[in-house]
Amino acid sequence: MQELKEKILSEGKICPNNIVKVDSFLNHQLDVELLRKMGEEFKRLLGGLEVNKILTIESSGIAVACYVAEAYKCRLVFAKKGKSLNQSTDFYESNVYSYTRQQEYPIRVSKEFLHESDKVFIVDDFLANGAALNGLIDIVNASGATLVGCGCVIEKGFQPGGQKLRDRGIKVLSLAIIDSIDEVNQKIIFRN
Amino acid sequence: MQELKEKILSEGKICPNNIVKVDSFLNHQLDVELLRKMGEEFKRLLGGLEVNKILTIESSGIAVACYVAEAYKCRLVFAKKGKSLNQSTDFYESNVYSYTRQQEYPIRVSKEFLHESDKVFIVDDFLANGAALNGLIDIVNASGATLVGCGCVIEKGFQPGGQKLRDRGIKVLSLAIIDSIDEVNQKIIFRN
């Protein structure tokens, strides 16, 4: 997605440890006009595949997932991290290791909102090692729903998560794939 | 907002401790069509007041805040909870006590995304004791930006948060105000 790549180049901040911060439009401040276009682009990339539920994970996946859900006129569900008093006691659970927070945490989706008949498209902001997507895929599999594919806004192509998912036969759609980050010269190279 | 009240009555679950769970459309599964209408309703209620930034807090505020930001064609910023390796070191901070998670946590907004010239409308999903809104107001005040008002989807009118904010002269707009919850008879009474 050309507009996204240009946005990453103009506003992304290259930090140590191969981190690109896109806090100005995706992870802290949100550019809703661009998010809407991302939602439409995911639908275009999926072609005519049927989708009736979007699954994401709090927090940074929620906004883009809203716009994918709007494109499909369907509901979205976001997996919750950790434990809350308000939470349902009947849920699908998986565990995810967060590299940015350096801890493992449980993620949960209430059984009420994911059914065997659902055709689920998983959406998230970043794909690096695939920890979050793998956790969400576990949950879809546990529910018996059909996994249509996974969409992520930015994939770090030099980390193994995306390739491992594709090797398992899972459809992975990324709006921008970064092949390398050169911190010294402050350059980001995208895959064509 | 009539459609929201009907949704709360038909899908809300009354739980002990005066909790109404609206996980089917606001806090876990999201009804994006209804969220869009909420965004437009907040703008209508604010009349012609100028707003150029929406501020919310992760996670449940993000979705509705997206649609308020779309109504105003402006950016939104969500305050982050806790600490992340990726986070900016230059931020406004406040502390919020969560009743559902029974712990206090810091919330932060990078100074990059909140400026003295901003006219900020704060949006959140629930207003009960006002802990989250008060934390966000602290941050707006620290930044020197102008607080236009606070909008929440569901206010628990029998808890003191909303009244305390109004007593301070802060404009508080709630799309539905619950005056009482009768757990025994499973009834929710709204304020007119």
mmCIF file of C-alpha atoms in Angstrom:
data_model
loop_
_atom_site.group_PDB
_atom_site.id
_atom_site.type_symbol
_atom_site.label_atom_id
_atom_site.label_comp_id
_atom_site.label_asym_id
_atom_site.label_seq_id
_atom_site.Cartn_x
_atom_site.Cartn_y
_atom_site.Cartn_z
ATOM 1 C CA MET A 1 0.000 0.000 0.000
ATOM 2 C CA GLN A 2 1.875 2.982 -1.351
ATOM 3 C CA GLU A 3 0.322 5.643 0.885
ATOM 4 C CA LEU A 4 1.232 3.621 3.972
ATOM 5 C CA LYS A 5 4.833 3.135 2.849
ATOM 6 C CA GLU A 6 5.189 6.864 2.263
ATOM 7 C CA LYS A 7 3.734 7.542 5.696
ATOM 8 C CA ILE A 8 6.196 5.120 7.309
ATOM 9 C CA LEU A 9 9.082 6.820 5.496
ATOM 10 C CA SER A 10 7.965 10.324 6.417
ATOM 11 C CA GLU A 11 6.799 9.753 10.015
ATOM 12 C CA GLY A 12 8.319 6.460 11.185
ATOM 13 C CA LYS A 13 11.146 6.697 13.680
ATOM 14 C CA ILE A 14 13.956 4.190 13.511
ATOM 15 C CA CYS A 15 15.021 3.118 16.984
ATOM 16 C CA PRO A 16 17.587 0.607 18.280
ATOM 17 C CA ASN A 17 16.798 -3.129 18.075
ATOM 18 C CA ASN A 18 15.148 -2.902 14.650
ATOM 19 C CA ILE A 19 12.180 -0.986 15.994
ATOM 20 C CA VAL A 20 10.243 1.398 13.762
ATOM 21 C CA LYS A 21 7.957 3.581 15.806
ATOM 22 C CA VAL A 22 4.821 4.692 14.014
ATOM 23 C CA ASP A 23 3.260 6.404 16.996
ATOM 24 C CA SER A 24 2.108 9.366 14.931
ATOM 25 C CA PHE A 25 -0.524 7.415 12.998
ATOM 26 C CA LEU A 26 -0.839 3.789 14.197
ATOM 27 C CA ASN A 27 0.252 3.090 17.768
ATOM 28 C CA HIS A 28 -0.475 6.145 19.888
ATOM 29 C CA GLN A 29 -1.939 8.884 17.726
ATOM 30 C CA LEU A 30 -4.275 7.510 15.053
ATOM 31 C CA ASP A 31 -4.869 8.767 11.532
ATOM 32 C CA VAL A 32 -8.406 7.520 11.037
ATOM 33 C CA GLU A 33 -8.577 8.531 7.383
ATOM 34 C CA LEU A 34 -5.588 6.313 6.613
ATOM 35 C CA LEU A 35 -6.976 3.530 8.813
ATOM 36 C CA ARG A 36 -10.184 3.568 6.784
ATOM 37 C CA LYS A 37 -8.177 3.127 3.579
ATOM 38 C CA MET A 38 -6.304 0.228 5.200
ATOM 39 C CA GLY A 39 -9.599 -1.472 6.010
ATOM 40 C CA GLU A 40 -10.700 -1.187 2.388
ATOM 41 C CA GLU A 41 -7.314 -2.383 1.145
ATOM 42 C CA PHE A 42 -7.467 -5.549 3.259
ATOM 43 C CA LYS A 43 -10.845 -6.330 1.741
ATOM 44 C CA ARG A 44 -9.524 -5.706 -1.769
ATOM 45 C CA LEU A 45 -6.531 -7.996 -1.136
ATOM 46 C CA LEU A 46 -8.773 -10.764 0.188
ATOM 47 C CA GLY A 47 -10.652 -10.770 -3.109
ATOM 48 C CA GLY A 48 -14.081 -12.294 -2.841
ATOM 49 C CA LEU A 49 -13.349 -14.421 0.231
ATOM 50 C CA GLU A 50 -16.204 -14.554 2.673
ATOM 51 C CA VAL A 51 -15.532 -13.019 6.087
ATOM 52 C CA ASN A 52 -18.128 -12.559 8.816
ATOM 53 C CA LYS A 53 -15.949 -11.790 11.830
ATOM 54 C CA ILE A 54 -12.791 -9.802 12.470
ATOM 55 C CA LEU A 55 -10.567 -10.842 15.359
ATOM 56 C CA THR A 56 -7.835 -8.646 16.812
ATOM 57 C CA ILE A 57 -6.082 -8.039 20.112
ATOM 58 C CA GLU A 58 -6.097 -5.010 22.354
ATOM 59 C CA SER A 59 -4.907 -2.324 22.029
ATOM 60 C CA SER A 60 -3.171 -1.303 18.820
ATOM 61 C CA GLY A 61 -5.102 -3.704 16.612
ATOM 62 C CA ILE A 62 -8.529 -2.352 17.539
ATOM 63 C CA ALA A 63 -8.614 0.772 15.398
ATOM 64 C CA VAL A 64 -7.589 -0.806 12.099
ATOM 65 C CA ALA A 65 -9.804 -3.817 12.844
ATOM 66 C CA CYS A 66 -12.809 -1.462 13.160
ATOM 67 C CA TYR A 67 -12.323 -0.345 9.587
ATOM 68 C CA VAL A 68 -11.891 -3.878 8.266
ATOM 69 C CA ALA A 69 -15.121 -4.787 10.060
ATOM 70 C CA GLU A 70 -16.821 -1.804 8.436
ATOM 71 C CA ALA A 71 -15.590 -2.893 5.004
ATOM 72 C CA TYR A 72 -17.182 -6.312 5.610
ATOM 73 C CA LYS A 73 -20.199 -4.936 7.514
ATOM 74 C CA CYS A 74 -19.498 -7.442 10.265
ATOM 75 C CA ARG A 75 -18.680 -7.520 13.970
ATOM 76 C CA LEU A 76 -15.181 -7.527 15.346
ATOM 77 C CA VAL A 77 -13.948 -9.096 18.537
ATOM 78 C CA PHE A 78 -10.810 -8.048 20.331
ATOM 79 C CA ALA A 79 -8.995 -10.559 22.513
ATOM 80 C CA LYS A 80 -8.407 -9.258 26.013
ATOM 81 C CA LYS A 81 -5.073 -9.357 27.755
ATOM 82 C CA GLY A 82 -4.775 -10.458 31.354
ATOM 83 C CA LYS A 83 -7.566 -10.709 33.826
ATOM 84 C CA SER A 84 -10.485 -8.454 34.641
ATOM 85 C CA LEU A 85 -13.253 -8.795 37.202
ATOM 86 C CA ASN A 86 -15.788 -8.116 34.458
ATOM 87 C CA GLN A 87 -14.604 -10.912 32.261
ATOM 88 C CA SER A 88 -16.664 -13.900 31.290
ATOM 89 C CA THR A 89 -15.605 -17.188 32.871
ATOM 90 C CA ASP A 90 -16.161 -19.146 29.696
ATOM 91 C CA PHE A 91 -13.444 -18.235 27.228
ATOM 92 C CA TYR A 92 -10.853 -19.484 24.765
ATOM 93 C CA GLU A 93 -7.369 -18.724 26.006
ATOM 94 C CA SER A 94 -3.849 -18.635 24.636
ATOM 95 C CA ASN A 95 -0.529 -17.165 25.765
ATOM 96 C CA VAL A 96 1.445 -14.481 23.988
ATOM 97 C CA TYR A 97 4.966 -13.252 24.617
ATOM 98 C CA SER A 98 5.364 -9.518 24.108
ATOM 99 C CA TYR A 99 8.834 -8.423 23.001
ATOM 100 C CA THR A 100 8.130 -4.763 23.622
ATOM 101 C CA ARG A 101 6.837 -5.419 27.144
ATOM 102 C CA GLN A 102 9.151 -8.410 27.740
ATOM 103 C CA GLN A 103 6.569 -10.575 29.405
ATOM 104 C CA GLU A 104 4.140 -13.352 28.612
ATOM 105 C CA TYR A 105 0.462 -12.750 29.137
ATOM 106 C CA PRO A 106 -2.765 -14.672 28.593
ATOM 107 C CA ILE A 107 -5.185 -13.549 25.906
ATOM 108 C CA ARG A 108 -8.844 -14.485 26.043
ATOM 109 C CA VAL A 109 -11.936 -14.419 23.873
ATOM 110 C CA SER A 110 -15.341 -15.161 25.329
ATOM 111 C CA LYS A 111 -16.903 -18.266 23.790
ATOM 112 C CA GLU A 112 -20.036 -16.207 23.253
ATOM 113 C CA PHE A 113 -18.428 -14.248 20.423
ATOM 114 C CA LEU A 114 -16.665 -16.893 18.357
ATOM 115 C CA HIS A 115 -18.570 -19.772 16.789
ATOM 116 C CA GLU A 116 -17.899 -22.770 14.631
ATOM 117 C CA SER A 117 -19.780 -21.135 11.764
ATOM 118 C CA ASP A 118 -17.613 -18.000 11.796
ATOM 119 C CA LYS A 119 -15.246 -17.153 8.949
ATOM 120 C CA VAL A 120 -12.586 -15.167 10.703
ATOM 121 C CA PHE A 121 -10.061 -12.677 9.386
ATOM 122 C CA ILE A 122 -7.439 -11.820 12.013
ATOM 123 C CA VAL A 123 -6.060 -8.272 11.969
ATOM 124 C CA ASP A 124 -3.155 -6.735 13.851
ATOM 125 C CA ASP A 125 -0.860 -3.747 13.593
ATOM 126 C CA PHE A 126 2.592 -5.385 13.505
ATOM 127 C CA LEU A 127 3.894 -8.804 12.516
ATOM 128 C CA ALA A 128 7.430 -9.634 13.623
ATOM 129 C CA ASN A 129 7.830 -12.965 15.390
ATOM 130 C CA GLY A 130 4.156 -13.717 15.025
ATOM 131 C CA ALA A 131 3.504 -14.169 18.741
ATOM 132 C CA ALA A 132 0.201 -12.277 18.794
ATOM 133 C CA LEU A 133 -1.092 -13.793 15.541
ATOM 134 C CA ASN A 134 -0.197 -17.296 16.694
ATOM 135 C CA GLY A 135 -2.118 -16.746 19.918
ATOM 136 C CA LEU A 136 -5.139 -15.508 17.972
ATOM 137 C CA ILE A 137 -4.916 -18.443 15.532
ATOM 138 C CA ASP A 138 -4.889 -20.850 18.509
ATOM 139 C CA ILE A 139 -8.104 -19.248 19.691
ATOM 140 C CA VAL A 140 -9.777 -19.473 16.266
ATOM 141 C CA ASN A 141 -8.768 -23.143 16.041
ATOM 142 C CA ALA A 142 -10.050 -23.878 19.529
ATOM 143 C CA SER A 143 -13.430 -22.384 18.605
ATOM 144 C CA GLY A 144 -13.766 -24.517 15.483
ATOM 145 C CA ALA A 145 -14.267 -21.398 13.350
ATOM 146 C CA THR A 146 -12.691 -21.123 9.891
ATOM 147 C CA LEU A 147 -9.560 -19.001 9.624
ATOM 148 C CA VAL A 148 -9.742 -17.034 6.369
ATOM 149 C CA GLY A 149 -6.366 -15.377 6.855
ATOM 150 C CA CYS A 150 -4.312 -12.872 8.794
ATOM 151 C CA GLY A 151 -3.788 -9.238 7.910
ATOM 152 C CA CYS A 152 -1.211 -6.964 9.401
ATOM 153 C CA VAL A 153 -0.438 -3.367 8.711
ATOM 154 C CA ILE A 154 3.354 -3.610 8.913
ATOM 155 C CA GLU A 155 5.312 -6.834 8.619
ATOM 156 C CA LYS A 156 8.962 -6.999 9.545
ATOM 157 C CA GLY A 157 10.066 -9.283 6.732
ATOM 158 C CA PHE A 158 13.476 -9.866 8.330
ATOM 159 C CA GLN A 159 11.852 -11.530 11.325
ATOM 160 C CA PRO A 160 10.451 -15.039 10.941
ATOM 161 C CA GLY A 161 6.793 -14.697 11.972
ATOM 162 C CA GLY A 162 5.248 -14.054 8.552
ATOM 163 C CA GLN A 163 7.216 -16.762 6.750
ATOM 164 C CA LYS A 164 6.424 -19.361 9.407
ATOM 165 C CA LEU A 165 2.705 -18.638 9.077
ATOM 166 C CA ARG A 166 2.865 -18.837 5.263
ATOM 167 C CA ASP A 167 4.783 -22.120 5.552
ATOM 168 C CA ARG A 168 1.815 -23.480 7.496
ATOM 169 C CA GLY A 169 -0.428 -22.598 4.558
ATOM 170 C CA ILE A 170 -1.991 -19.599 6.265
ATOM 171 C CA LYS A 171 -2.859 -16.619 4.071
ATOM 172 C CA VAL A 172 -0.937 -13.618 5.413
ATOM 173 C CA LEU A 173 -1.627 -10.186 3.944
ATOM 174 C CA SER A 174 0.645 -7.302 4.918
ATOM 175 C CA LEU A 175 0.072 -3.751 3.751
ATOM 176 C CA ALA A 176 3.798 -2.977 3.990
ATOM 177 C CA ILE A 177 6.666 -5.430 4.401
ATOM 178 C CA ILE A 178 9.916 -3.992 5.707
ATOM 179 C CA ASP A 179 12.910 -5.995 4.491
ATOM 180 C CA SER A 180 15.565 -4.096 6.372
ATOM 181 C CA ILE A 181 16.107 -1.227 8.743
ATOM 182 C CA ASP A 182 19.408 0.615 8.647
ATOM 183 C CA GLU A 183 19.686 2.498 11.906
ATOM 184 C CA VAL A 184 23.017 4.160 11.099
ATOM 185 C CA ASN A 185 21.799 5.704 7.838
ATOM 186 C CA GLN A 186 18.172 5.918 9.025
ATOM 187 C CA LYS A 187 16.871 3.974 6.025
ATOM 188 C CA ILE A 188 13.915 1.615 5.679
ATOM 189 C CA ILE A 189 13.832 -0.782 2.715
ATOM 190 C CA PHE A 190 10.443 -2.229 1.721
ATOM 191 C CA ARG A 191 9.826 -5.464 -0.123
ATOM 192 C CA ASN A 192 8.296 -4.909 -3.568
ATOM 193 C CA MET B 1 -29.367 8.099 22.353
ATOM 194 C CA GLN B 2 -32.388 5.879 21.918
ATOM 195 C CA GLU B 3 -30.750 3.162 19.818
ATOM 196 C CA LEU B 4 -27.998 2.762 22.416
ATOM 197 C CA LYS B 5 -30.479 2.502 25.296
ATOM 198 C CA GLU B 6 -32.404 -0.190 23.444
ATOM 199 C CA LYS B 7 -29.159 -2.046 22.778
ATOM 200 C CA ILE B 8 -28.214 -1.887 26.467
ATOM 201 C CA LEU B 9 -31.654 -3.219 27.426
ATOM 202 C CA SER B 10 -31.576 -6.037 24.892
ATOM 203 C CA GLU B 11 -27.925 -7.127 25.167
ATOM 204 C CA GLY B 12 -26.559 -5.730 28.434
ATOM 205 C CA LYS B 13 -25.988 -8.207 31.223
ATOM 206 C CA ILE B 14 -26.610 -7.151 34.786
ATOM 207 C CA CYS B 15 -23.956 -8.543 37.103
ATOM 208 C CA PRO B 16 -23.307 -8.180 40.829
ATOM 209 C CA ASN B 17 -21.789 -4.920 42.148
ATOM 210 C CA ASN B 18 -23.827 -2.713 39.836
ATOM 211 C CA ILE B 19 -21.983 -3.869 36.754
ATOM 212 C CA VAL B 20 -23.661 -3.853 33.354
ATOM 213 C CA LYS B 21 -21.670 -5.851 30.871
ATOM 214 C CA VAL B 22 -21.997 -4.662 27.291
ATOM 215 C CA ASP B 23 -19.427 -7.043 25.864
ATOM 216 C CA SER B 24 -21.561 -7.838 22.842
ATOM 217 C CA PHE B 25 -21.177 -4.378 21.264
ATOM 218 C CA LEU B 26 -18.821 -2.120 23.251
ATOM 219 C CA ASN B 27 -16.230 -3.857 25.402
ATOM 220 C CA HIS B 28 -15.224 -7.101 23.730
ATOM 221 C CA GLN B 29 -17.203 -7.574 20.547
ATOM 222 C CA LEU B 30 -17.757 -4.273 18.716
ATOM 223 C CA ASP B 31 -20.732 -3.158 16.660
ATOM 224 C CA VAL B 32 -18.995 -0.713 14.350
ATOM 225 C CA GLU B 33 -22.203 0.515 12.756
ATOM 226 C CA LEU B 34 -23.513 1.613 16.145
ATOM 227 C CA LEU B 35 -20.116 3.070 17.076
ATOM 228 C CA ARG B 36 -20.227 5.219 13.953
ATOM 229 C CA LYS B 37 -23.626 6.593 14.997
ATOM 230 C CA MET B 38 -22.228 7.319 18.462
ATOM 231 C CA GLY B 39 -19.388 9.326 16.925
ATOM 232 C CA GLU B 40 -21.872 11.418 14.961
ATOM 233 C CA GLU B 41 -24.103 11.838 18.027
ATOM 234 C CA PHE B 42 -21.244 13.205 20.135
ATOM 235 C CA LYS B 43 -20.570 15.792 17.436
ATOM 236 C CA ARG B 44 -24.245 16.735 17.279
ATOM 237 C CA LEU B 45 -24.401 17.128 21.074
ATOM 238 C CA LEU B 46 -21.310 19.330 21.091
ATOM 239 C CA GLY B 47 -23.049 21.740 18.737
ATOM 240 C CA GLY B 48 -20.652 23.963 16.851
ATOM 241 C CA LEU B 49 -17.817 23.717 19.375
ATOM 242 C CA GLU B 50 -14.419 23.489 17.758
ATOM 243 C CA VAL B 51 -12.517 20.250 18.335
ATOM 244 C CA ASN B 52 -9.236 19.327 16.671
ATOM 245 C CA LYS B 53 -8.117 16.367 18.799
ATOM 246 C CA ILE B 54 -9.801 13.412 20.441
ATOM 247 C CA LEU B 55 -8.183 11.901 23.517
ATOM 248 C CA THR B 56 -9.068 8.499 24.923
ATOM 249 C CA ILE B 57 -7.453 5.659 26.840
ATOM 250 C CA GLU B 58 -6.678 2.129 25.778
ATOM 251 C CA SER B 59 -8.433 -0.190 25.200
ATOM 252 C CA SER B 60 -12.215 0.138 25.251
ATOM 253 C CA GLY B 61 -12.238 3.844 24.430
ATOM 254 C CA ILE B 62 -10.320 3.473 21.181
ATOM 255 C CA ALA B 63 -13.083 2.238 18.894
ATOM 256 C CA VAL B 64 -15.686 4.876 19.730
ATOM 257 C CA ALA B 65 -12.981 7.558 19.738
ATOM 258 C CA CYS B 66 -12.091 6.602 16.143
ATOM 259 C CA TYR B 67 -15.595 7.490 15.039
ATOM 260 C CA VAL B 68 -15.648 10.763 16.933
ATOM 261 C CA ALA B 69 -12.326 11.622 15.265
ATOM 262 C CA GLU B 70 -13.856 10.765 11.893
ATOM 263 C CA ALA B 71 -16.833 13.016 12.589
ATOM 264 C CA TYR B 72 -14.410 15.877 13.299
ATOM 265 C CA LYS B 73 -11.901 14.828 10.616
ATOM 266 C CA CYS B 74 -9.162 15.066 13.211
ATOM 267 C CA ARG B 75 -6.540 12.882 14.840
ATOM 268 C CA LEU B 76 -7.101 10.944 18.018
ATOM 269 C CA VAL B 77 -4.590 10.022 20.657
ATOM 270 C CA PHE B 78 -5.009 7.168 23.082
ATOM 271 C CA ALA B 79 -3.262 7.318 26.435
ATOM 272 C CA LYS B 80 -1.166 4.255 27.105
ATOM 273 C CA LYS B 81 -1.324 2.260 30.286
ATOM 274 C CA GLY B 82 1.814 1.050 32.004
ATOM 275 C CA LYS B 83 5.265 0.916 30.533
ATOM 276 C CA SER B 84 6.549 -0.260 27.182
ATOM 277 C CA LEU B 85 10.078 -0.410 25.787
ATOM 278 C CA ASN B 86 8.851 1.392 22.678
ATOM 279 C CA GLN B 87 7.453 4.313 24.572
ATOM 280 C CA SER B 88 8.673 7.846 24.275
ATOM 281 C CA THR B 89 10.556 9.192 27.281
ATOM 282 C CA ASP B 90 8.921 12.582 27.055
ATOM 283 C CA PHE B 91 5.321 12.271 28.137
ATOM 284 C CA TYR B 92 2.518 13.656 30.279
ATOM 285 C CA GLU B 93 1.586 11.214 33.002
ATOM 286 C CA SER B 94 -1.239 10.662 35.449
ATOM 287 C CA ASN B 95 -2.428 7.787 37.623
ATOM 288 C CA VAL B 96 -5.733 5.976 37.326
ATOM 289 C CA TYR B 97 -7.343 3.478 39.665
ATOM 290 C CA SER B 98 -9.223 0.724 37.871
ATOM 291 C CA TYR B 99 -12.144 -0.726 39.804
ATOM 292 C CA THR B 100 -12.560 -3.637 37.419
ATOM 293 C CA ARG B 101 -8.878 -4.569 37.626
ATOM 294 C CA GLN B 102 -8.487 -3.383 41.234
ATOM 295 C CA GLN B 103 -5.154 -1.698 40.737
ATOM 296 C CA GLU B 104 -3.688 1.709 40.063
ATOM 297 C CA TYR B 105 -1.693 2.209 36.906
ATOM 298 C CA PRO B 106 0.070 5.111 35.200
ATOM 299 C CA ILE B 107 -1.323 6.509 31.960
ATOM 300 C CA ARG B 108 0.862 8.415 29.544
ATOM 301 C CA VAL B 109 0.563 10.588 26.469
ATOM 302 C CA SER B 110 3.647 11.549 24.487
ATOM 303 C CA LYS B 111 4.221 15.316 24.498
ATOM 304 C CA GLU B 112 4.574 15.085 20.740
ATOM 305 C CA PHE B 113 0.851 14.534 20.275
ATOM 306 C CA LEU B 114 -0.749 17.062 22.589
ATOM 307 C CA HIS B 115 -0.111 20.774 22.201
ATOM 308 C CA GLU B 116 -1.137 24.041 23.789
ATOM 309 C CA SER B 117 -3.106 24.944 20.665
ATOM 310 C CA ASP B 118 -5.211 21.749 20.755
ATOM 311 C CA LYS B 119 -8.942 21.817 21.485
ATOM 312 C CA VAL B 120 -9.476 18.429 23.027
ATOM 313 C CA PHE B 121 -12.606 16.340 23.404
ATOM 314 C CA ILE B 122 -12.048 13.370 25.719
ATOM 315 C CA VAL B 123 -13.960 10.178 24.921
ATOM 316 C CA ASP B 124 -14.366 6.984 26.922
ATOM 317 C CA ASP B 125 -16.711 4.028 27.102
ATOM 318 C CA PHE B 126 -17.870 4.160 30.743
ATOM 319 C CA LEU B 127 -18.117 6.876 33.366
ATOM 320 C CA ALA B 128 -18.642 5.705 36.947
ATOM 321 C CA ASN B 129 -16.266 7.203 39.496
ATOM 322 C CA GLY B 130 -14.535 9.238 36.839
ATOM 323 C CA ALA B 131 -11.063 7.827 37.485
ATOM 324 C CA ALA B 132 -10.078 7.476 33.834
ATOM 325 C CA LEU B 133 -11.575 10.822 32.788
ATOM 326 C CA ASN B 134 -9.867 12.607 35.671
ATOM 327 C CA GLY B 135 -6.535 11.120 34.632
ATOM 328 C CA LEU B 136 -7.071 12.251 31.047
ATOM 329 C CA ILE B 137 -8.136 15.740 32.183
ATOM 330 C CA ASP B 138 -4.918 16.003 34.233
ATOM 331 C CA ILE B 139 -2.975 15.246 31.092
ATOM 332 C CA VAL B 140 -4.861 17.823 29.002
ATOM 333 C CA ASN B 141 -4.263 20.431 31.711
ATOM 334 C CA ALA B 142 -0.567 19.562 31.943
ATOM 335 C CA SER B 143 -0.216 20.054 28.193
ATOM 336 C CA GLY B 144 -1.841 23.508 28.271
ATOM 337 C CA ALA B 145 -4.388 22.408 25.659
ATOM 338 C CA THR B 146 -8.030 23.508 25.910
ATOM 339 C CA LEU B 147 -10.484 20.931 27.241
ATOM 340 C CA VAL B 148 -13.694 21.203 25.226
ATOM 341 C CA GLY B 149 -15.480 18.501 27.178
ATOM 342 C CA CYS B 150 -15.770 14.822 27.992
ATOM 343 C CA GLY B 151 -17.978 12.321 26.239
ATOM 344 C CA CYS B 152 -18.813 8.875 27.493
ATOM 345 C CA VAL B 153 -20.979 6.197 26.010
ATOM 346 C CA ILE B 154 -22.557 4.979 29.252
ATOM 347 C CA GLU B 155 -22.625 6.959 32.481
ATOM 348 C CA LYS B 156 -23.578 5.316 35.747
ATOM 349 C CA GLY B 157 -25.586 8.187 37.140
ATOM 350 C CA PHE B 158 -25.745 6.623 40.599
ATOM 351 C CA GLN B 159 -21.969 6.867 40.951
ATOM 352 C CA PRO B 160 -20.406 10.262 41.591
ATOM 353 C CA GLY B 161 -17.924 10.697 38.716
ATOM 354 C CA GLY B 162 -20.167 12.571 36.272
ATOM 355 C CA GLN B 163 -21.632 14.952 38.839
ATOM 356 C CA LYS B 164 -18.209 15.808 40.261
ATOM 357 C CA LEU B 165 -16.942 16.714 36.808
ATOM 358 C CA ARG B 166 -20.019 18.851 36.078
ATOM 359 C CA ASP B 167 -19.586 20.567 39.456
ATOM 360 C CA ARG B 168 -16.118 21.592 38.271
ATOM 361 C CA GLY B 169 -17.733 23.249 35.247
ATOM 362 C CA ILE B 170 -16.624 20.574 32.817
ATOM 363 C CA LYS B 171 -19.001 19.752 29.977
ATOM 364 C CA VAL B 172 -19.879 16.062 30.262
ATOM 365 C CA LEU B 173 -21.906 14.414 27.499
ATOM 366 C CA SER B 174 -23.207 10.905 28.032
ATOM 367 C CA LEU B 175 -25.097 8.967 25.376
ATOM 368 C CA ALA B 176 -26.957 6.967 28.021
ATOM 369 C CA ILE B 177 -27.166 7.655 31.757
ATOM 370 C CA ILE B 178 -28.168 4.733 33.947
ATOM 371 C CA ASP B 179 -29.906 5.886 37.114
ATOM 372 C CA SER B 180 -30.305 2.507 38.725
ATOM 373 C CA ILE B 181 -29.642 -1.160 38.232
ATOM 374 C CA ASP B 182 -31.936 -3.669 39.871
ATOM 375 C CA GLU B 183 -30.071 -6.953 39.911
ATOM 376 C CA VAL B 184 -32.914 -8.953 41.492
ATOM 377 C CA ASN B 185 -35.479 -7.983 38.863
ATOM 378 C CA GLN B 186 -32.865 -7.543 36.107
ATOM 379 C CA LYS B 187 -33.974 -3.999 35.365
ATOM 380 C CA ILE B 188 -32.050 -0.967 34.158
ATOM 381 C CA ILE B 189 -33.564 2.486 34.615
ATOM 382 C CA PHE B 190 -32.259 5.305 32.424
ATOM 383 C CA ARG B 191 -32.333 9.013 33.184
ATOM 384 C CA ASN B 192 -34.543 10.940 30.777
#
